[in-house]
Amino acid sequence: MKERIHEKFKALYGEGGRFFASAGRINLIGEHTDYNGGYVFPGAIDKGLMAEIKLNGSDKVRAFSLDYNEAAEFGLREEDAPAQAWARYIFGVCRETIKRGGKVEGFDTVFAGDVPLGAGLSSSAALESTFAFALNELFSNGIDKFELAKIGQSTEHNYCGVKCGIMDQFASIFGKKGSLIRLNCKTLEYKYFPFNPEGYKLVLVDSCVKHELASSAYNKRRESCENAAAAIRKNHPEVEFLSDAKRVWLEEVRAEIPEEDFLRAEYVIGEVQRVLDVCDALERGDYETVGEMMYQTHFGLSRLYEVSCEELDFLNKLARKMDVTGSRVMGGGFGGCTINLVKDELYKPFLDAVQKEFTAKFGHAPKIYDVVVSDGARELK
Ligand code: GLA
């Protein structure tokens, strides 16, 4: 990838760029908890994004996406937003850096990625984090790592229309080879957990379906949670986020809120507890419990939070049928991947069955990705 990028860079802008990279992410458990102030448990992966960048002495950014084989040029003022969706991420990162008092001037860049798009592995966070990290280095802005993650998150909010939480950008900035990271999204305390489950593999099965309107459905889920939290807060003022609420407190407001909001909140409150249970289980090396929690998460995401789909439910059911230790839809949902915790001896039979049965039912093959937990944003020397 580096050679391909450099070849294009040289042809367009000459020599002398610096290389930066960042990563997509997985999440072991803790889905849709981040914007509810709960825990998440992600890690960066070995699929990511790479960019060569050089300052150009002007007030313009010239960018080339190798994957789209497309160029974009834009200024750095608010009214200069480019038309291409991919370029808006870079523009957003520039603007959010400037809003935080950082310096940004014109630069040239060529970039490419290998995070599968629409698979729920956060290719967009990889893009944001690469540029947030790179601009901070190139202009010596001294912005701290959490703020770099927030630059990516605010880019999604203000320039891409997704009211996402902090998980994806956090993972792709803070990711560390071999470790998952448990983050408390309310206090922003985090802890690295070396993750090497002996005798098991983590594998992603990509349904290769991506549903339209995923971002408006995502924003709607978030609104439901905020509604439920606001109703509970009237009785329990200490509830800042939905993750602060107890199940019985939600029961108290059941009649006051739409059934849909109730179901969404029921899922979130359960999920917050499951992350803690998974951490305890990991400390004991009890992967059976970890897996069982993953199935419970899938059930909640499918029936209560309603962000699964037929293809993902099928993959989950097949995993259960084959005694796979844990399986669930991963990320925002509405298509994308399941994440599966599979015993070594079941790995091959499971993937064979997935290929055969999924293809027979849906007429297209799923894709399989082995998970390698890797480093997040960095400069490549
Ligand atoms: C998307 C969002 C994250 C998080 C997940 C669901 O990936 O970007 O902030 O909410 O969905 O856990």
Short mmCIF file of C-alpha atoms in Angstrom, two decimals, residues 61-379:
data_model
loop_
_atom_site.label_atom_id
_atom_site.label_comp_id
_atom_site.label_asym_id
_atom_site.label_seq_id
_atom_site.Cartn_x
_atom_site.Cartn_y
_atom_site.Cartn_z
CA VAL A 61 -5.74 21.18 0.69
CA ARG A 62 -5.22 18.96 -2.34
CA ALA A 63 -6.23 15.39 -1.61
CA PHE A 64 -6.29 12.24 -3.68
CA SER A 65 -8.12 9.09 -2.67
CA LEU A 66 -6.52 6.06 -4.29
CA ASP A 67 -9.51 3.86 -3.46
CA TYR A 68 -11.98 6.16 -5.20
CA ASN A 69 -9.38 7.24 -7.76
CA GLU A 70 -10.61 10.76 -7.24
CA ALA A 71 -9.12 14.15 -6.38
CA ALA A 72 -10.55 16.95 -4.24
CA GLU A 73 -9.34 20.47 -3.54
CA PHE A 74 -10.70 22.70 -0.82
CA GLY A 75 -9.92 25.71 1.35
CA LEU A 76 -9.89 25.76 5.12
CA ARG A 77 -12.76 28.11 5.89
CA GLU A 78 -16.15 26.83 7.03
CA GLU A 79 -17.74 27.69 3.68
CA ASP A 80 -15.14 25.68 1.74
CA ALA A 81 -16.63 22.24 2.46
CA PRO A 82 -15.96 19.86 -0.46
CA ALA A 83 -18.71 17.91 -2.19
CA GLN A 84 -17.20 14.43 -2.00
CA ALA A 85 -18.16 12.52 1.12
CA TRP A 86 -14.63 11.14 1.64
CA ALA A 87 -13.11 14.61 1.42
CA ARG A 88 -15.54 15.99 4.00
CA TYR A 89 -13.90 13.80 6.64
CA ILE A 90 -10.53 15.42 5.99
CA PHE A 91 -12.10 18.87 5.79
CA GLY A 92 -13.96 18.22 9.06
CA VAL A 93 -10.76 17.20 10.82
CA CYS A 94 -9.04 20.39 9.60
CA ARG A 95 -11.96 22.54 10.81
CA GLU A 96 -12.22 20.81 14.18
CA THR A 97 -8.48 21.21 14.71
CA ILE A 98 -8.74 24.93 13.91
CA LYS A 99 -11.73 25.28 16.27
CA ARG A 100 -9.53 23.92 19.06
CA GLY A 101 -6.90 26.58 18.43
CA GLY A 102 -4.66 24.33 16.34
CA LYS A 103 -2.79 25.59 13.31
CA VAL A 104 -3.67 24.11 9.93
CA GLU A 105 -2.35 25.34 6.58
CA GLY A 106 -2.51 23.93 3.07
CA PHE A 107 -1.17 20.45 2.40
CA ASP A 108 -1.09 17.80 -0.30
CA THR A 109 -2.02 14.22 0.41
CA VAL A 110 -2.59 10.83 -1.17
CA PHE A 111 -4.20 8.12 0.93
CA ALA A 112 -5.56 4.58 0.74
CA GLY A 113 -7.10 2.11 3.12
CA ASP A 114 -7.83 -1.57 3.55
CA VAL A 115 -10.67 -1.43 6.09
CA PRO A 116 -13.64 -3.00 4.32
CA LEU A 117 -16.24 -0.27 3.80
CA GLY A 118 -19.64 -0.70 5.41
CA ALA A 119 -18.47 -3.67 7.47
CA GLY A 120 -18.82 -1.92 10.81
CA LEU A 121 -15.05 -1.75 11.28
CA SER A 122 -14.93 2.02 11.31
CA SER A 123 -13.12 2.95 8.17
CA SER A 124 -14.26 6.52 8.79
CA ALA A 125 -12.62 6.68 12.23
CA ALA A 126 -9.42 5.37 10.64
CA LEU A 127 -9.54 8.23 8.15
CA GLU A 128 -10.31 10.88 10.79
CA SER A 129 -7.70 9.60 13.22
CA THR A 130 -4.96 9.44 10.61
CA PHE A 131 -5.47 13.10 9.71
CA ALA A 132 -6.15 14.31 13.26
CA PHE A 133 -2.90 12.68 14.38
CA ALA A 134 -0.94 13.82 11.32
CA LEU A 135 -2.00 17.48 11.49
CA ASN A 136 -1.10 17.56 15.16
CA GLU A 137 2.41 16.36 14.30
CA LEU A 138 2.90 18.42 11.16
CA PHE A 139 1.90 21.68 12.83
CA SER A 140 3.24 20.81 16.32
CA ASN A 141 -0.14 21.69 17.82
CA GLY A 142 0.37 19.72 21.02
CA ILE A 143 -3.27 18.60 21.20
CA ASP A 144 -3.65 15.65 23.58
CA LYS A 145 -4.78 12.22 22.44
CA PHE A 146 -8.29 12.38 23.83
CA GLU A 147 -8.86 15.68 22.08
CA LEU A 148 -7.59 14.09 18.84
CA ALA A 149 -10.25 11.39 19.23
CA LYS A 150 -12.84 14.10 19.85
CA ILE A 151 -11.75 15.90 16.69
CA GLY A 152 -12.77 12.76 14.78
CA GLN A 153 -16.02 12.42 16.69
CA SER A 154 -16.96 16.08 16.14
CA THR A 155 -16.17 15.65 12.46
CA GLU A 156 -18.86 12.94 12.34
CA HIS A 157 -21.31 15.16 14.25
CA ASN A 158 -20.73 18.41 12.42
CA TYR A 159 -19.72 17.42 8.90
CA CYS A 160 -21.07 13.91 8.31
CA GLY A 161 -24.42 13.84 10.12
CA VAL A 162 -23.73 10.96 12.53
CA LYS A 163 -24.15 11.64 16.24
CA CYS A 164 -21.71 8.90 17.17
CA GLY A 165 -20.05 8.22 20.51
CA ILE A 166 -16.30 8.28 21.15
CA MET A 167 -15.52 4.56 20.84
CA ASP A 168 -14.29 4.29 17.25
CA GLN A 169 -12.03 7.32 17.27
CA PHE A 170 -10.76 6.44 20.74
CA ALA A 171 -9.81 2.93 19.59
CA SER A 172 -8.10 4.10 16.46
CA ILE A 173 -6.06 6.75 18.31
CA PHE A 174 -5.24 4.73 21.47
CA GLY A 175 -5.03 1.24 19.95
CA LYS A 176 -2.09 -0.90 21.06
CA LYS A 177 -0.83 -4.12 19.55
CA GLY A 178 -2.13 -7.18 21.42
CA SER A 179 -4.42 -5.26 23.80
CA LEU A 180 -8.07 -4.45 23.99
CA ILE A 181 -8.97 -1.28 25.86
CA ARG A 182 -11.78 -0.91 28.33
CA LEU A 183 -12.97 2.69 28.28
CA ASN A 184 -15.40 4.29 30.68
CA CYS A 185 -17.07 6.75 28.30
CA LYS A 186 -18.29 8.94 31.14
CA THR A 187 -15.03 9.51 33.02
CA LEU A 188 -12.75 8.64 30.07
CA GLU A 189 -10.71 6.36 32.32
CA TYR A 190 -9.27 3.49 30.37
CA LYS A 191 -7.28 0.33 30.88
CA TYR A 192 -5.38 -1.89 28.46
CA PHE A 193 -6.16 -5.61 28.70
CA PRO A 194 -3.69 -7.93 26.94
CA PHE A 195 -5.97 -10.14 24.88
CA ASN A 196 -4.71 -13.52 23.84
CA PRO A 197 -7.37 -16.10 24.61
CA GLU A 198 -5.49 -19.38 24.49
CA GLY A 199 -7.37 -22.05 22.59
CA TYR A 200 -9.75 -19.58 20.93
CA LYS A 201 -9.79 -17.36 17.88
CA LEU A 202 -11.64 -14.12 17.29
CA VAL A 203 -13.02 -14.03 13.78
CA LEU A 204 -15.26 -11.60 11.95
CA VAL A 205 -17.86 -12.74 9.46
CA ASP A 206 -18.89 -9.95 7.11
CA SER A 207 -22.44 -10.34 5.82
CA CYS A 208 -21.51 -7.86 3.06
CA VAL A 209 -24.85 -6.14 3.48
CA LYS A 210 -25.10 -2.48 4.28
CA HIS A 211 -28.45 -0.90 4.90
CA GLU A 212 -29.33 2.54 3.68
CA LEU A 213 -30.31 5.19 6.20
CA ALA A 214 -28.10 3.61 8.84
CA SER A 215 -26.99 7.01 10.10
CA SER A 216 -30.49 8.40 10.62
CA ALA A 217 -31.53 5.16 12.35
CA TYR A 218 -28.41 5.45 14.52
CA ASN A 219 -29.26 9.03 15.49
CA LYS A 220 -32.80 7.89 16.30
CA ARG A 221 -31.50 5.23 18.70
CA ARG A 222 -29.48 7.87 20.45
CA GLU A 223 -32.55 10.11 20.81
CA SER A 224 -34.56 7.26 22.33
CA CYS A 225 -31.86 6.75 24.94
CA GLU A 226 -31.74 10.44 25.76
CA ASN A 227 -35.53 10.54 26.12
CA ALA A 228 -35.50 7.60 28.50
CA ALA A 229 -32.66 9.10 30.53
CA ALA A 230 -34.50 12.43 30.78
CA ALA A 231 -37.65 10.71 32.07
CA ILE A 232 -35.67 8.76 34.69
CA ARG A 233 -33.76 11.89 35.70
CA LYS A 234 -36.99 13.50 36.91
CA ASN A 235 -37.17 10.89 39.69
CA HIS A 236 -33.42 10.38 40.07
CA PRO A 237 -31.50 13.61 39.43
CA GLU A 238 -28.17 11.80 39.72
CA VAL A 239 -28.79 10.14 36.35
CA GLU A 240 -26.57 12.07 33.98
CA PHE A 241 -26.44 9.35 31.34
CA LEU A 242 -28.66 6.36 30.76
CA SER A 243 -25.81 4.14 31.98
CA ASP A 244 -26.29 5.62 35.46
CA ALA A 245 -29.85 4.27 35.67
CA LYS A 246 -30.97 1.08 37.38
CA ARG A 247 -33.36 -1.30 35.70
CA VAL A 248 -36.07 -0.61 38.34
CA TRP A 249 -35.81 3.12 37.70
CA LEU A 250 -36.56 2.47 34.05
CA GLU A 251 -39.58 0.41 35.10
CA GLU A 252 -40.90 3.44 37.03
CA VAL A 253 -41.21 5.51 33.86
CA ARG A 254 -42.45 2.76 31.60
CA ALA A 255 -45.90 4.29 31.15
CA GLU A 256 -44.49 7.76 30.47
CA ILE A 257 -42.24 6.98 27.52
CA PRO A 258 -42.88 5.38 24.14
CA GLU A 259 -42.54 1.58 24.18
CA GLU A 260 -39.74 1.90 21.65
CA ASP A 261 -37.67 4.12 23.95
CA PHE A 262 -38.29 1.69 26.79
CA LEU A 263 -36.93 -1.24 24.78
CA ARG A 264 -33.84 0.71 23.67
CA ALA A 265 -33.12 1.71 27.26
CA GLU A 266 -33.68 -1.83 28.51
CA TYR A 267 -30.99 -3.04 26.13
CA VAL A 268 -28.50 -0.35 27.16
CA ILE A 269 -28.89 -0.92 30.89
CA GLY A 270 -28.34 -4.65 30.35
CA GLU A 271 -25.33 -4.05 28.14
CA VAL A 272 -23.60 -1.80 30.67
CA GLN A 273 -23.71 -4.67 33.17
CA ARG A 274 -22.57 -7.22 30.59
CA VAL A 275 -19.32 -5.32 29.92
CA LEU A 276 -18.46 -5.50 33.62
CA ASP A 277 -19.35 -9.19 33.73
CA VAL A 278 -17.11 -9.81 30.72
CA CYS A 279 -14.19 -8.02 32.40
CA ASP A 280 -14.59 -10.19 35.51
CA ALA A 281 -14.82 -13.31 33.39
CA LEU A 282 -11.70 -12.36 31.42
CA GLU A 283 -9.75 -11.94 34.63
CA ARG A 284 -10.70 -15.53 35.55
CA GLY A 285 -9.93 -16.77 32.02
CA ASP A 286 -13.57 -17.82 31.79
CA TYR A 287 -14.21 -17.53 28.06
CA GLU A 288 -17.46 -19.47 28.21
CA THR A 289 -19.03 -16.61 30.18
CA VAL A 290 -17.52 -14.05 27.81
CA GLY A 291 -19.14 -15.91 24.94
CA GLU A 292 -22.49 -16.23 26.65
CA MET A 293 -22.55 -12.47 27.22
CA MET A 294 -21.84 -11.95 23.52
CA TYR A 295 -24.94 -14.00 22.67
CA GLN A 296 -26.99 -11.98 25.12
CA THR A 297 -25.75 -8.78 23.49
CA HIS A 298 -26.79 -10.08 20.12
CA PHE A 299 -30.24 -10.89 21.40
CA GLY A 300 -30.58 -7.37 22.82
CA LEU A 301 -29.26 -5.68 19.69
CA SER A 302 -31.61 -7.72 17.56
CA ARG A 303 -34.85 -7.70 19.56
CA LEU A 304 -34.67 -4.64 21.81
CA TYR A 305 -32.36 -2.22 20.04
CA GLU A 306 -33.36 -3.46 16.60
CA VAL A 307 -30.11 -2.81 14.77
CA SER A 308 -29.59 -6.34 13.44
CA CYS A 309 -30.91 -7.76 10.18
CA GLU A 310 -31.86 -11.11 8.69
CA GLU A 311 -28.35 -11.92 7.49
CA LEU A 312 -26.73 -11.16 10.85
CA ASP A 313 -29.38 -13.06 12.80
CA PHE A 314 -28.77 -16.01 10.50
CA LEU A 315 -25.01 -15.92 11.19
CA ASN A 316 -25.66 -15.66 14.91
CA LYS A 317 -28.05 -18.60 14.91
CA LEU A 318 -25.66 -20.72 12.89
CA ALA A 319 -22.88 -19.96 15.40
CA ARG A 320 -25.15 -21.04 18.26
CA LYS A 321 -26.15 -24.20 16.44
CA MET A 322 -22.49 -25.12 15.99
CA ASP A 323 -21.60 -24.48 19.64
CA VAL A 324 -19.41 -21.49 18.85
CA THR A 325 -18.47 -19.93 22.21
CA GLY A 326 -19.71 -16.38 21.48
CA SER A 327 -21.19 -14.49 18.54
CA ARG A 328 -22.90 -11.17 18.00
CA VAL A 329 -23.41 -8.31 15.58
CA MET A 330 -20.61 -5.78 16.01
CA GLY A 331 -20.52 -1.99 15.76
CA GLY A 332 -23.45 0.24 14.92
CA GLY A 333 -25.39 -2.56 13.19
CA PHE A 334 -27.76 -2.38 10.18
CA GLY A 335 -25.47 -4.77 8.31
CA GLY A 336 -21.76 -5.41 8.56
CA CYS A 337 -20.07 -8.12 10.62
CA THR A 338 -20.59 -10.55 13.42
CA ILE A 339 -17.70 -11.01 15.84
CA ASN A 340 -17.19 -14.61 16.92
CA LEU A 341 -15.19 -16.22 19.69
CA VAL A 342 -14.43 -19.69 18.36
CA LYS A 343 -12.55 -22.63 19.87
CA ASP A 344 -9.51 -23.55 17.76
CA GLU A 345 -10.93 -26.96 16.83
CA LEU A 346 -14.22 -25.45 15.68
CA TYR A 347 -12.64 -22.71 13.63
CA LYS A 348 -12.48 -24.56 10.32
CA PRO A 349 -15.81 -26.43 10.52
CA PHE A 350 -17.57 -23.21 11.56
CA LEU A 351 -16.16 -21.16 8.71
CA ASP A 352 -16.88 -23.93 6.21
CA ALA A 353 -20.48 -24.06 7.37
CA VAL A 354 -20.77 -20.26 7.29
CA GLN A 355 -19.56 -20.16 3.70
CA LYS A 356 -21.83 -22.94 2.58
CA GLU A 357 -25.06 -22.15 4.40
CA PHE A 358 -24.92 -18.35 4.17
CA THR A 359 -24.21 -18.48 0.44
CA ALA A 360 -27.01 -21.00 -0.13
CA LYS A 361 -29.50 -18.80 1.72
CA PHE A 362 -28.54 -15.31 0.55
CA GLY A 363 -26.95 -15.92 -2.83
CA HIS A 364 -23.66 -14.22 -2.01
CA ALA A 365 -20.66 -15.35 0.02
CA PRO A 366 -19.75 -13.71 3.32
CA LYS A 367 -16.18 -12.51 3.91
CA ILE A 368 -14.04 -13.76 6.75
CA TYR A 369 -11.47 -11.63 8.60
CA ASP A 370 -9.17 -12.96 11.29
CA VAL A 371 -8.70 -10.37 13.98
CA VAL A 372 -5.21 -9.13 14.73
CA VAL A 373 -5.24 -6.52 17.47
CA SER A 374 -2.79 -3.82 16.40
CA ASP A 375 -1.50 -0.29 16.89
CA GLY A 376 -3.61 2.80 16.32
CA ALA A 377 -2.56 6.22 14.97
CA ARG A 378 1.16 6.66 14.34
CA GLU A 379 3.76 8.10 12.04
#
